[in-house]
Amino acid sequence: MYLNADRAAAAAAKGEKVLLVRNETSPEDLRGMIAAEGILTAKGGVSSHAALVARQMGKVCVCGAAALQIDYAAKTMTVDGVTYKEGDFLSINGTAGEVYPGQIPTAASEIVQVLIEKSLDAHKSQAYQNFWCAKVTRLSVRTNADTPEQTAHAIAFGAVGIGLCRTEHMFFEGHRIDAMREMILADTQEHRREALAKILPYQREDFVGMFKELKGHPATIRFLDPPLHEFLPHDDAAQSDLAKKMGVPAEKVKQRVKELHEFNPMLGFRGCRLGIVYSEISEMQSRAVFEAAAEVQNSGIKVNPEVMIPLVGFKKELDLQVEVVHRIAGEVMKEKGVKLNYLVGTMIEVPRGALTADEIAQTAEFFSFGTNDLTQTCLGMSRDDSGSFLGPYQELEIVKKNPFATIDQSGVGQLITMAVEKGNKTRPGIKLGICGEHGGDPDSVKFCQRAGLSYVSCSPYRVPVARLAAAQAMVEEEQFKKKKRK
Amino acid sequence: MYLNADRAAAAAAKGEKVLLVRNETSPEDLRGMIAAEGILTAKGGVSSHAALVARQMGKVCVCGAAALQIDYAAKTMTVDGVTYKEGDFLSINGTAGEVYPGQIPTAASEIVQVLIEKSLDAHKSQAYQNFWCAKVTRLSVRTNADTPEQTAHAIAFGAVGIGLCRTEHMFFEGHRIDAMREMILADTQEHRREALAKILPYQREDFVGMFKELKGHPATIRFLDPPLHEFLPHDDAAQSDLAKKMGVPAEKVKQRVKELHEFNPMLGFRGCRLGIVYSEISEMQSRAVFEAAAEVQNSGIKVNPEVMIPLVGFKKELDLQVEVVHRIAGEVMKEKGVKLNYLVGTMIEVPRGALTADEIAQTAEFFSFGTNDLTQTCLGMSRDDSGSFLGPYQELEIVKKNPFATIDQSGVGQLITMAVEKGNKTRPGIKLGICGEHGGDPDSVKFCQRAGLSYVSCSPYRVPVARLAAAQAMVEEEQFKKKKRK
């Protein structure tokens, strides 16, 4: 186990099996998370950063193990009086949420062995045979993926497209983060455009890779969503480094971080608010999507991009962003001499979006319910901060299940049902899906079937579970119909 | 002008007229705000801390004057190249949001001169005569007040009760904050009870003062709402001081501040979540309310307390808190040998509260719409962080008016209308009011009339405006009815 992203990555590079242990993770830990086999945190819960990213990557993760006492300076971790140092072995069980001392041998599930590792013959696995029966569903299952590899795994598991490609990860990797930071520090639109131009080729390449894996399956691509301060370093040393790299005074970096600080970043300058105030960001992202689509289509592979605008609460927000997407799509099609099919739609993830879904559907060609944020705003409950009271809340039976794991049907579900009705009223048959992590939870999948959604989307390694749940939902519906007929 | 609460208070004590200038204010600046005639901040907007507190106190305030560059270390402020030092004179116009160099003489409005200062004869003021005509309203106007003085002013302006008494201010003043901090640092319920017992007599005394001013008018008392970290100091020096005072290691204070840190405090461990996890807080507050009520009633003055549980999203939350209130009320009535009339209800301030208002009304005897928080959660928009994009949003006509100043009728208004219908269905004629600062905005007041609320509540100095708006709403309604009849 290692307590720091850099040391975790270094150990993995030397061939060690690495468990990354942190109080909590942030985007700055991404490198260490990629290198690690598993992730263990002292804080957070089912929908904290560590859990989301690990699930997305198909890694084992235990979050919120409050008994861990981590001493970053001493590079040790103490649990129940026993102290572990970096390099020591620990094992974790992500399903049970348990941590064991020492190394426990593990094996991939038979489904993974058959479909991903290809180390097991399909006919020899009963588990695989059972799973593959799950074919008769009305709800289709898509995946949340932002790399070609994740896409390939999900397709192997039976996903029929990408329901959520979070493009923010495309601003982080390697040199891109430098250009992103340059953009954030820029004082003029011109300077921001120059910085964005450096990111464009990387994002285009990412999309090319994913479109190729999808072979014509649809890809819902969400434009930049998180607040900009998430892309800047927060400690003094890293800020000084960045200032040096950018050739600006350290004070300027500090000042910008301070300016971007928010009291409640979840409710702040993020989502389409960014793309509206800095339309050059949406322009660059549109160009990356459509140039990639043109390239792949010209190579003879079908493409079906669906551009998704996040955090829309007002129709006019969507109108403004849709104008940018259509304009750039038109430019690219003219430049490349191709005709591209694409949709533009929105996430419904703030209550106002659901309440005014009839207006929004005048512009939106699809809705995708972002049930993570919709739960946070509908309940007034932060996924990252609810750990302090959700325990007592479950004991007192105020909530039956963690609302970030299983959809709160009477609250959040009511907003979804309302938006489905209103959306269909304005645009009959509007495409409807869900892309929060609830898409991988069986109870929530069954709710989605009843609500009349057409697909759920979840991280690649949850696709098999979601497909089973979709099949079960179908069986339950048939049984219910039969009962009614009697 | 002074840049620090302590120096502002010291200057005011010497008889200077003080303008407190800060980047933004926090509860730690309260002492300086009380001492100041006016408050000017570089950050924030119409519903930031500075604006809310100033409005409540009836002080002039300009928030979000982005051109101000404040240098706390040098004790200077620079605007457009001109530098001002502490002690220099500036004047501000809270209505126009303007700042002027030098001292401009001002006078209180004639309404204030007649009703509060009693320096002008009512018959000599045409403005007063016009105002006092506003008598025929269906909506009554209450006030947001948490001191006897504010209550007295509001009653003089024609308020017919308190619609929102924010009890958190009762944990701050003088020595109370020490006991509050002791409670927050306590490790056991027993220790927390001891600390709370020290606060009880102060809160009881506050309530006695308000009940006496109200003379039987109802008082809606909201139980503790803000997250606990707001009561702890955030800089090293103050934390060390506190540790010394409490006789605990400085590390313990730091640790507790760290534990209580939240990513999104607006969506965190606050409101009824506090009273549920630490029921001893609600017990103490109930005791303070009912002991005060018993004392005032025994002195021959009628009392009408309405206990209001904040941030309810689930019926069960309210059930648990109502049980505490009834239990303590019963104890006090038995101890004092009196019969007290009181109501227990809830704020509707998260979308889930509105969506499940039919369930909640099984327990709630009244609803008061907390439109500040309801706007924040419905729109997914932080009042404190929206300054960075609300400007462009108004220019682009995404929002017509600042939703924190004037109710967003199609979004937030829809939730209110829904809750009114659902509440009435379960409990016909349920008492309905609004207590966000929207209660002082004429357009919002007219919306409240149409929505069928029975009262609005606003800060004392906005009561006259709200009463006029209520009268105008009545006139508009009558005209509308006449038109329909024709």
PDB file of N, CA, C and O in Angstrom, chain A residues 264-325:
ATOM      1  N   ASN A 264     -19.794  26.852  -2.499  1.00  0.00           N
ATOM      2  CA  ASN A 264     -20.514  25.619  -2.831  1.00  0.00           C
ATOM      3  C   ASN A 264     -20.295  25.293  -4.303  1.00  0.00           C
ATOM      4  O   ASN A 264     -21.160  25.563  -5.138  1.00  0.00           O
ATOM      5  N   PRO A 265     -19.123  24.715  -4.625  1.00  0.00           N
ATOM      6  CA  PRO A 265     -18.779  24.500  -6.035  1.00  0.00           C
ATOM      7  C   PRO A 265     -19.814  23.661  -6.791  1.00  0.00           C
ATOM      8  O   PRO A 265     -20.007  23.848  -7.987  1.00  0.00           O
ATOM      9  N   MET A 266     -20.494  22.778  -6.074  1.00  0.00           N
ATOM     10  CA  MET A 266     -21.538  21.967  -6.706  1.00  0.00           C
ATOM     11  C   MET A 266     -22.616  22.850  -7.338  1.00  0.00           C
ATOM     12  O   MET A 266     -23.230  22.478  -8.337  1.00  0.00           O
ATOM     13  N   LEU A 267     -22.856  24.009  -6.718  1.00  0.00           N
ATOM     14  CA  LEU A 267     -23.920  24.914  -7.176  1.00  0.00           C
ATOM     15  C   LEU A 267     -23.316  26.153  -7.835  1.00  0.00           C
ATOM     16  O   LEU A 267     -23.929  27.207  -7.886  1.00  0.00           O
ATOM     17  N   GLY A 268     -22.090  26.016  -8.333  1.00  0.00           N
ATOM     18  CA  GLY A 268     -21.365  27.200  -8.777  1.00  0.00           C
ATOM     19  C   GLY A 268     -21.204  27.340 -10.277  1.00  0.00           C
ATOM     20  O   GLY A 268     -22.081  26.962 -11.062  1.00  0.00           O
ATOM     21  N   PHE A 269     -20.035  27.869 -10.639  1.00  0.00           N
ATOM     22  CA  PHE A 269     -19.738  28.217 -12.023  1.00  0.00           C
ATOM     23  C   PHE A 269     -19.241  26.957 -12.737  1.00  0.00           C
ATOM     24  O   PHE A 269     -18.047  26.711 -12.851  1.00  0.00           O
ATOM     25  N   ARG A 270     -20.170  26.142 -13.201  1.00  0.00           N
ATOM     26  CA  ARG A 270     -19.847  24.864 -13.807  1.00  0.00           C
ATOM     27  C   ARG A 270     -20.909  24.511 -14.842  1.00  0.00           C
ATOM     28  O   ARG A 270     -21.833  25.277 -15.076  1.00  0.00           O
ATOM     29  N   GLY A 271     -20.774  23.319 -15.450  1.00  0.00           N
ATOM     30  CA  GLY A 271     -21.764  22.871 -16.428  1.00  0.00           C
ATOM     31  C   GLY A 271     -21.865  23.853 -17.586  1.00  0.00           C
ATOM     32  O   GLY A 271     -20.878  24.500 -17.952  1.00  0.00           O
ATOM     33  N   CYS A 272     -23.060  23.984 -18.135  1.00  0.00           N
ATOM     34  CA  CYS A 272     -23.228  24.855 -19.306  1.00  0.00           C
ATOM     35  C   CYS A 272     -22.925  26.307 -18.987  1.00  0.00           C
ATOM     36  O   CYS A 272     -22.709  27.103 -19.896  1.00  0.00           O
ATOM     37  N   ARG A 273     -22.875  26.639 -17.699  1.00  0.00           N
ATOM     38  CA  ARG A 273     -22.527  28.023 -17.340  1.00  0.00           C
ATOM     39  C   ARG A 273     -21.145  28.367 -17.876  1.00  0.00           C
ATOM     40  O   ARG A 273     -20.890  29.504 -18.277  1.00  0.00           O
ATOM     41  N   LEU A 274     -20.238  27.387 -17.873  1.00  0.00           N
ATOM     42  CA  LEU A 274     -18.889  27.595 -18.422  1.00  0.00           C
ATOM     43  C   LEU A 274     -18.953  27.807 -19.928  1.00  0.00           C
ATOM     44  O   LEU A 274     -18.353  28.736 -20.465  1.00  0.00           O
ATOM     45  N   GLY A 275     -19.657  26.912 -20.610  1.00  0.00           N
ATOM     46  CA  GLY A 275     -19.731  26.973 -22.057  1.00  0.00           C
ATOM     47  C   GLY A 275     -20.464  28.215 -22.555  1.00  0.00           C
ATOM     48  O   GLY A 275     -20.259  28.645 -23.698  1.00  0.00           O
ATOM     49  N   ILE A 276     -21.316  28.774 -21.708  1.00  0.00           N
ATOM     50  CA  ILE A 276     -22.044  29.987 -22.101  1.00  0.00           C
ATOM     51  C   ILE A 276     -21.156  31.213 -21.915  1.00  0.00           C
ATOM     52  O   ILE A 276     -21.033  32.045 -22.804  1.00  0.00           O
ATOM     53  N   VAL A 277     -20.508  31.308 -20.762  1.00  0.00           N
ATOM     54  CA  VAL A 277     -19.647  32.473 -20.515  1.00  0.00           C
ATOM     55  C   VAL A 277     -18.363  32.384 -21.369  1.00  0.00           C
ATOM     56  O   VAL A 277     -17.882  33.390 -21.871  1.00  0.00           O
ATOM     57  N   TYR A 278     -17.810  31.192 -21.523  1.00  0.00           N
ATOM     58  CA  TYR A 278     -16.628  30.988 -22.381  1.00  0.00           C
ATOM     59  C   TYR A 278     -17.035  30.102 -23.555  1.00  0.00           C
ATOM     60  O   TYR A 278     -16.708  28.903 -23.586  1.00  0.00           O
ATOM     61  N   SER A 279     -17.717  30.674 -24.534  1.00  0.00           N
ATOM     62  CA  SER A 279     -18.251  29.842 -25.628  1.00  0.00           C
ATOM     63  C   SER A 279     -17.134  29.183 -26.426  1.00  0.00           C
ATOM     64  O   SER A 279     -17.347  28.176 -27.100  1.00  0.00           O
ATOM     65  N   GLU A 280     -15.915  29.732 -26.328  1.00  0.00           N
ATOM     66  CA  GLU A 280     -14.783  29.142 -27.045  1.00  0.00           C
ATOM     67  C   GLU A 280     -14.496  27.705 -26.566  1.00  0.00           C
ATOM     68  O   GLU A 280     -13.961  26.897 -27.334  1.00  0.00           O
ATOM     69  N   ILE A 281     -14.858  27.397 -25.335  1.00  0.00           N
ATOM     70  CA  ILE A 281     -14.655  26.022 -24.851  1.00  0.00           C
ATOM     71  C   ILE A 281     -15.600  25.081 -25.604  1.00  0.00           C
ATOM     72  O   ILE A 281     -15.182  24.035 -26.119  1.00  0.00           O
ATOM     73  N   SER A 282     -16.866  25.467 -25.696  1.00  0.00           N
ATOM     74  CA  SER A 282     -17.835  24.618 -26.409  1.00  0.00           C
ATOM     75  C   SER A 282     -17.501  24.542 -27.894  1.00  0.00           C
ATOM     76  O   SER A 282     -17.724  23.508 -28.526  1.00  0.00           O
ATOM     77  N   GLU A 283     -16.973  25.621 -28.438  1.00  0.00           N
ATOM     78  CA  GLU A 283     -16.578  25.598 -29.850  1.00  0.00           C
ATOM     79  C   GLU A 283     -15.479  24.555 -30.064  1.00  0.00           C
ATOM     80  O   GLU A 283     -15.535  23.748 -30.994  1.00  0.00           O
ATOM     81  N   MET A 284     -14.456  24.582 -29.203  1.00  0.00           N
ATOM     82  CA  MET A 284     -13.361  23.626 -29.352  1.00  0.00           C
ATOM     83  C   MET A 284     -13.883  22.199 -29.207  1.00  0.00           C
ATOM     84  O   MET A 284     -13.540  21.318 -29.998  1.00  0.00           O
ATOM     85  N   GLN A 285     -14.748  21.985 -28.189  1.00  0.00           N
ATOM     86  CA  GLN A 285     -15.240  20.618 -27.985  1.00  0.00           C
ATOM     87  C   GLN A 285     -16.092  20.150 -29.161  1.00  0.00           C
ATOM     88  O   GLN A 285     -15.996  18.998 -29.580  1.00  0.00           O
ATOM     89  N   SER A 286     -16.910  21.046 -29.701  1.00  0.00           N
ATOM     90  CA  SER A 286     -17.719  20.690 -30.877  1.00  0.00           C
ATOM     91  C   SER A 286     -16.807  20.309 -32.035  1.00  0.00           C
ATOM     92  O   SER A 286     -17.017  19.303 -32.725  1.00  0.00           O
ATOM     93  N   ARG A 287     -15.773  21.120 -32.227  1.00  0.00           N
ATOM     94  CA  ARG A 287     -14.860  20.850 -33.345  1.00  0.00           C
ATOM     95  C   ARG A 287     -14.188  19.479 -33.175  1.00  0.00           C
ATOM     96  O   ARG A 287     -14.082  18.707 -34.128  1.00  0.00           O
ATOM     97  N   ALA A 288     -13.757  19.178 -31.956  1.00  0.00           N
ATOM     98  CA  ALA A 288     -13.108  17.881 -31.712  1.00  0.00           C
ATOM     99  C   ALA A 288     -14.067  16.733 -32.035  1.00  0.00           C
ATOM    100  O   ALA A 288     -13.693  15.752 -32.684  1.00  0.00           O
ATOM    101  N   VAL A 289     -15.315  16.858 -31.602  1.00  0.00           N
ATOM    102  CA  VAL A 289     -16.309  15.801 -31.847  1.00  0.00           C
ATOM    103  C   VAL A 289     -16.545  15.628 -33.347  1.00  0.00           C
ATOM    104  O   VAL A 289     -16.469  14.511 -33.883  1.00  0.00           O
ATOM    105  N   PHE A 290     -16.797  16.722 -34.048  1.00  0.00           N
ATOM    106  CA  PHE A 290     -17.225  16.599 -35.444  1.00  0.00           C
ATOM    107  C   PHE A 290     -16.053  16.311 -36.391  1.00  0.00           C
ATOM    108  O   PHE A 290     -16.224  15.592 -37.374  1.00  0.00           O
ATOM    109  N   GLU A 291     -14.869  16.829 -36.072  1.00  0.00           N
ATOM    110  CA  GLU A 291     -13.714  16.454 -36.896  1.00  0.00           C
ATOM    111  C   GLU A 291     -13.420  14.959 -36.746  1.00  0.00           C
ATOM    112  O   GLU A 291     -13.101  14.268 -37.719  1.00  0.00           O
ATOM    113  N   ALA A 292     -13.549  14.457 -35.513  1.00  0.00           N
ATOM    114  CA  ALA A 292     -13.337  13.021 -35.294  1.00  0.00           C
ATOM    115  C   ALA A 292     -14.409  12.212 -36.021  1.00  0.00           C
ATOM    116  O   ALA A 292     -14.111  11.201 -36.671  1.00  0.00           O
ATOM    117  N   ALA A 293     -15.652  12.678 -35.935  1.00  0.00           N
ATOM    118  CA  ALA A 293     -16.755  11.964 -36.584  1.00  0.00           C
ATOM    119  C   ALA A 293     -16.528  11.908 -38.095  1.00  0.00           C
ATOM    120  O   ALA A 293     -16.712  10.858 -38.728  1.00  0.00           O
ATOM    121  N   ALA A 294     -16.099  13.029 -38.667  1.00  0.00           N
ATOM    122  CA  ALA A 294     -15.865  13.085 -40.113  1.00  0.00           C
ATOM    123  C   ALA A 294     -14.757  12.104 -40.507  1.00  0.00           C
ATOM    124  O   ALA A 294     -14.879  11.349 -41.476  1.00  0.00           O
ATOM    125  N   GLU A 295     -13.678  12.099 -39.698  1.00  0.00           N
ATOM    126  CA  GLU A 295     -12.545  11.232 -40.005  1.00  0.00           C
ATOM    127  C   GLU A 295     -12.959   9.759 -39.977  1.00  0.00           C
ATOM    128  O   GLU A 295     -12.643   8.992 -40.903  1.00  0.00           O
ATOM    129  N   VAL A 296     -13.682   9.367 -38.927  1.00  0.00           N
ATOM    130  CA  VAL A 296     -14.063   7.954 -38.788  1.00  0.00           C
ATOM    131  C   VAL A 296     -15.084   7.577 -39.864  1.00  0.00           C
ATOM    132  O   VAL A 296     -14.997   6.508 -40.477  1.00  0.00           O
ATOM    133  N   GLN A 297     -16.029   8.463 -40.119  1.00  0.00           N
ATOM    134  CA  GLN A 297     -17.046   8.179 -41.143  1.00  0.00           C
ATOM    135  C   GLN A 297     -16.383   8.043 -42.523  1.00  0.00           C
ATOM    136  O   GLN A 297     -16.744   7.162 -43.307  1.00  0.00           O
ATOM    137  N   ASN A 298     -15.392   8.908 -42.777  1.00  0.00           N
ATOM    138  CA  ASN A 298     -14.692   8.820 -44.060  1.00  0.00           C
ATOM    139  C   ASN A 298     -13.893   7.517 -44.196  1.00  0.00           C
ATOM    140  O   ASN A 298     -13.610   7.073 -45.300  1.00  0.00           O
ATOM    141  N   SER A 299     -13.541   6.914 -43.030  1.00  0.00           N
ATOM    142  CA  SER A 299     -12.810   5.639 -43.085  1.00  0.00           C
ATOM    143  C   SER A 299     -13.777   4.470 -43.253  1.00  0.00           C
ATOM    144  O   SER A 299     -13.370   3.308 -43.205  1.00  0.00           O
ATOM    145  N   GLY A 300     -15.089   4.771 -43.371  1.00  0.00           N
ATOM    146  CA  GLY A 300     -16.056   3.713 -43.661  1.00  0.00           C
ATOM    147  C   GLY A 300     -16.770   3.150 -42.441  1.00  0.00           C
ATOM    148  O   GLY A 300     -17.495   2.174 -42.538  1.00  0.00           O
ATOM    149  N   ILE A 301     -16.552   3.757 -41.271  1.00  0.00           N
ATOM    150  CA  ILE A 301     -17.232   3.291 -40.052  1.00  0.00           C
ATOM    151  C   ILE A 301     -18.322   4.293 -39.690  1.00  0.00           C
ATOM    152  O   ILE A 301     -18.085   5.503 -39.689  1.00  0.00           O
ATOM    153  N   LYS A 302     -19.499   3.792 -39.388  1.00  0.00           N
ATOM    154  CA  LYS A 302     -20.601   4.688 -39.010  1.00  0.00           C
ATOM    155  C   LYS A 302     -20.310   5.393 -37.686  1.00  0.00           C
ATOM    156  O   LYS A 302     -19.689   4.811 -36.797  1.00  0.00           O
ATOM    157  N   VAL A 303     -20.802   6.625 -37.549  1.00  0.00           N
ATOM    158  CA  VAL A 303     -20.676   7.341 -36.262  1.00  0.00           C
ATOM    159  C   VAL A 303     -22.012   7.960 -35.890  1.00  0.00           C
ATOM    160  O   VAL A 303     -22.752   8.403 -36.762  1.00  0.00           O
ATOM    161  N   ASN A 304     -22.275   7.987 -34.596  1.00  0.00           N
ATOM    162  CA  ASN A 304     -23.537   8.543 -34.097  1.00  0.00           C
ATOM    163  C   ASN A 304     -23.325   9.401 -32.854  1.00  0.00           C
ATOM    164  O   ASN A 304     -23.706   9.014 -31.750  1.00  0.00           O
ATOM    165  N   PRO A 305     -22.726  10.577 -33.013  1.00  0.00           N
ATOM    166  CA  PRO A 305     -22.502  11.390 -31.808  1.00  0.00           C
ATOM    167  C   PRO A 305     -23.793  12.053 -31.308  1.00  0.00           C
ATOM    168  O   PRO A 305     -24.645  12.444 -32.106  1.00  0.00           O
ATOM    169  N   GLU A 306     -23.906  12.115 -29.984  1.00  0.00           N
ATOM    170  CA  GLU A 306     -25.008  12.832 -29.338  1.00  0.00           C
ATOM    171  C   GLU A 306     -24.377  13.814 -28.361  1.00  0.00           C
ATOM    172  O   GLU A 306     -23.838  13.401 -27.334  1.00  0.00           O
ATOM    173  N   VAL A 307     -24.412  15.087 -28.710  1.00  0.00           N
ATOM    174  CA  VAL A 307     -23.773  16.086 -27.848  1.00  0.00           C
ATOM    175  C   VAL A 307     -24.722  16.429 -26.703  1.00  0.00           C
ATOM    176  O   VAL A 307     -25.895  16.720 -26.922  1.00  0.00           O
ATOM    177  N   MET A 308     -24.186  16.369 -25.487  1.00  0.00           N
ATOM    178  CA  MET A 308     -25.031  16.584 -24.310  1.00  0.00           C
ATOM    179  C   MET A 308     -24.548  17.795 -23.509  1.00  0.00           C
ATOM    180  O   MET A 308     -23.401  17.849 -23.074  1.00  0.00           O
ATOM    181  N   ILE A 309     -25.445  18.749 -23.315  1.00  0.00           N
ATOM    182  CA  ILE A 309     -25.125  19.983 -22.580  1.00  0.00           C
ATOM    183  C   ILE A 309     -25.508  19.776 -21.116  1.00  0.00           C
ATOM    184  O   ILE A 309     -26.652  19.453 -20.818  1.00  0.00           O
ATOM    185  N   PRO A 310     -24.543  19.949 -20.202  1.00  0.00           N
ATOM    186  CA  PRO A 310     -24.829  19.664 -18.784  1.00  0.00           C
ATOM    187  C   PRO A 310     -25.467  20.826 -18.020  1.00  0.00           C
ATOM    188  O   PRO A 310     -25.330  21.979 -18.426  1.00  0.00           O
ATOM    189  N   LEU A 311     -26.149  20.478 -16.936  1.00  0.00           N
ATOM    190  CA  LEU A 311     -26.649  21.419 -15.915  1.00  0.00           C
ATOM    191  C   LEU A 311     -27.630  22.455 -16.454  1.00  0.00           C
ATOM    192  O   LEU A 311     -27.668  23.589 -15.974  1.00  0.00           O
ATOM    193  N   VAL A 312     -28.432  22.070 -17.441  1.00  0.00           N
ATOM    194  CA  VAL A 312     -29.389  23.022 -18.001  1.00  0.00           C
ATOM    195  C   VAL A 312     -30.604  23.157 -17.079  1.00  0.00           C
ATOM    196  O   VAL A 312     -31.190  22.153 -16.671  1.00  0.00           O
ATOM    197  N   GLY A 313     -30.946  24.399 -16.752  1.00  0.00           N
ATOM    198  CA  GLY A 313     -32.134  24.660 -15.945  1.00  0.00           C
ATOM    199  C   GLY A 313     -33.109  25.557 -16.687  1.00  0.00           C
ATOM    200  O   GLY A 313     -34.284  25.644 -16.347  1.00  0.00           O
ATOM    201  N   PHE A 314     -32.572  26.255 -17.698  1.00  0.00           N
ATOM    202  CA  PHE A 314     -33.371  27.209 -18.469  1.00  0.00           C
ATOM    203  C   PHE A 314     -33.236  26.852 -19.961  1.00  0.00           C
ATOM    204  O   PHE A 314     -32.121  26.609 -20.436  1.00  0.00           O
ATOM    205  N   LYS A 315     -34.360  26.872 -20.697  1.00  0.00           N
ATOM    206  CA  LYS A 315     -34.336  26.569 -22.127  1.00  0.00           C
ATOM    207  C   LYS A 315     -33.295  27.433 -22.855  1.00  0.00           C
ATOM    208  O   LYS A 315     -32.565  26.956 -23.713  1.00  0.00           O
ATOM    209  N   LYS A 316     -33.220  28.692 -22.482  1.00  0.00           N
ATOM    210  CA  LYS A 316     -32.329  29.616 -23.176  1.00  0.00           C
ATOM    211  C   LYS A 316     -30.854  29.190 -23.066  1.00  0.00           C
ATOM    212  O   LYS A 316     -30.064  29.427 -23.981  1.00  0.00           O
ATOM    213  N   GLU A 317     -30.504  28.566 -21.956  1.00  0.00           N
ATOM    214  CA  GLU A 317     -29.135  28.064 -21.807  1.00  0.00           C
ATOM    215  C   GLU A 317     -28.845  27.064 -22.915  1.00  0.00           C
ATOM    216  O   GLU A 317     -27.802  27.108 -23.578  1.00  0.00           O
ATOM    217  N   LEU A 318     -29.783  26.135 -23.102  1.00  0.00           N
ATOM    218  CA  LEU A 318     -29.598  25.113 -24.116  1.00  0.00           C
ATOM    219  C   LEU A 318     -29.585  25.742 -25.507  1.00  0.00           C
ATOM    220  O   LEU A 318     -28.737  25.405 -26.343  1.00  0.00           O
ATOM    221  N   ASP A 319     -30.498  26.675 -25.752  1.00  0.00           N
ATOM    222  CA  ASP A 319     -30.554  27.349 -27.056  1.00  0.00           C
ATOM    223  C   ASP A 319     -29.181  27.917 -27.422  1.00  0.00           C
ATOM    224  O   ASP A 319     -28.707  27.760 -28.542  1.00  0.00           O
ATOM    225  N   LEU A 320     -28.576  28.600 -26.455  1.00  0.00           N
ATOM    226  CA  LEU A 320     -27.296  29.267 -26.733  1.00  0.00           C
ATOM    227  C   LEU A 320     -26.202  28.251 -27.059  1.00  0.00           C
ATOM    228  O   LEU A 320     -25.379  28.472 -27.956  1.00  0.00           O
ATOM    229  N   GLN A 321     -26.184  27.137 -26.351  1.00  0.00           N
ATOM    230  CA  GLN A 321     -25.149  26.132 -26.596  1.00  0.00           C
ATOM    231  C   GLN A 321     -25.429  25.345 -27.877  1.00  0.00           C
ATOM    232  O   GLN A 321     -24.521  24.989 -28.608  1.00  0.00           O
ATOM    233  N   VAL A 322     -26.688  25.101 -28.163  1.00  0.00           N
ATOM    234  CA  VAL A 322     -27.058  24.373 -29.380  1.00  0.00           C
ATOM    235  C   VAL A 322     -26.659  25.182 -30.613  1.00  0.00           C
ATOM    236  O   VAL A 322     -26.202  24.623 -31.618  1.00  0.00           O
ATOM    237  N   GLU A 323     -26.791  26.487 -30.502  1.00  0.00           N
ATOM    238  CA  GLU A 323     -26.384  27.353 -31.617  1.00  0.00           C
ATOM    239  C   GLU A 323     -24.899  27.125 -31.920  1.00  0.00           C
ATOM    240  O   GLU A 323     -24.502  26.981 -33.080  1.00  0.00           O
ATOM    241  N   VAL A 324     -24.076  27.061 -30.895  1.00  0.00           N
ATOM    242  CA  VAL A 324     -22.629  26.848 -31.079  1.00  0.00           C
ATOM    243  C   VAL A 324     -22.380  25.488 -31.739  1.00  0.00           C
ATOM    244  O   VAL A 324     -21.625  25.377 -32.707  1.00  0.00           O
ATOM    245  N   VAL A 325     -23.041  24.451 -31.227  1.00  0.00           N
ATOM    246  CA  VAL A 325     -22.821  23.095 -31.752  1.00  0.00           C
ATOM    247  C   VAL A 325     -23.202  23.029 -33.231  1.00  0.00           C
ATOM    248  O   VAL A 325     -22.425  22.545 -34.056  1.00  0.00           O
TER     249      VAL A 325
END
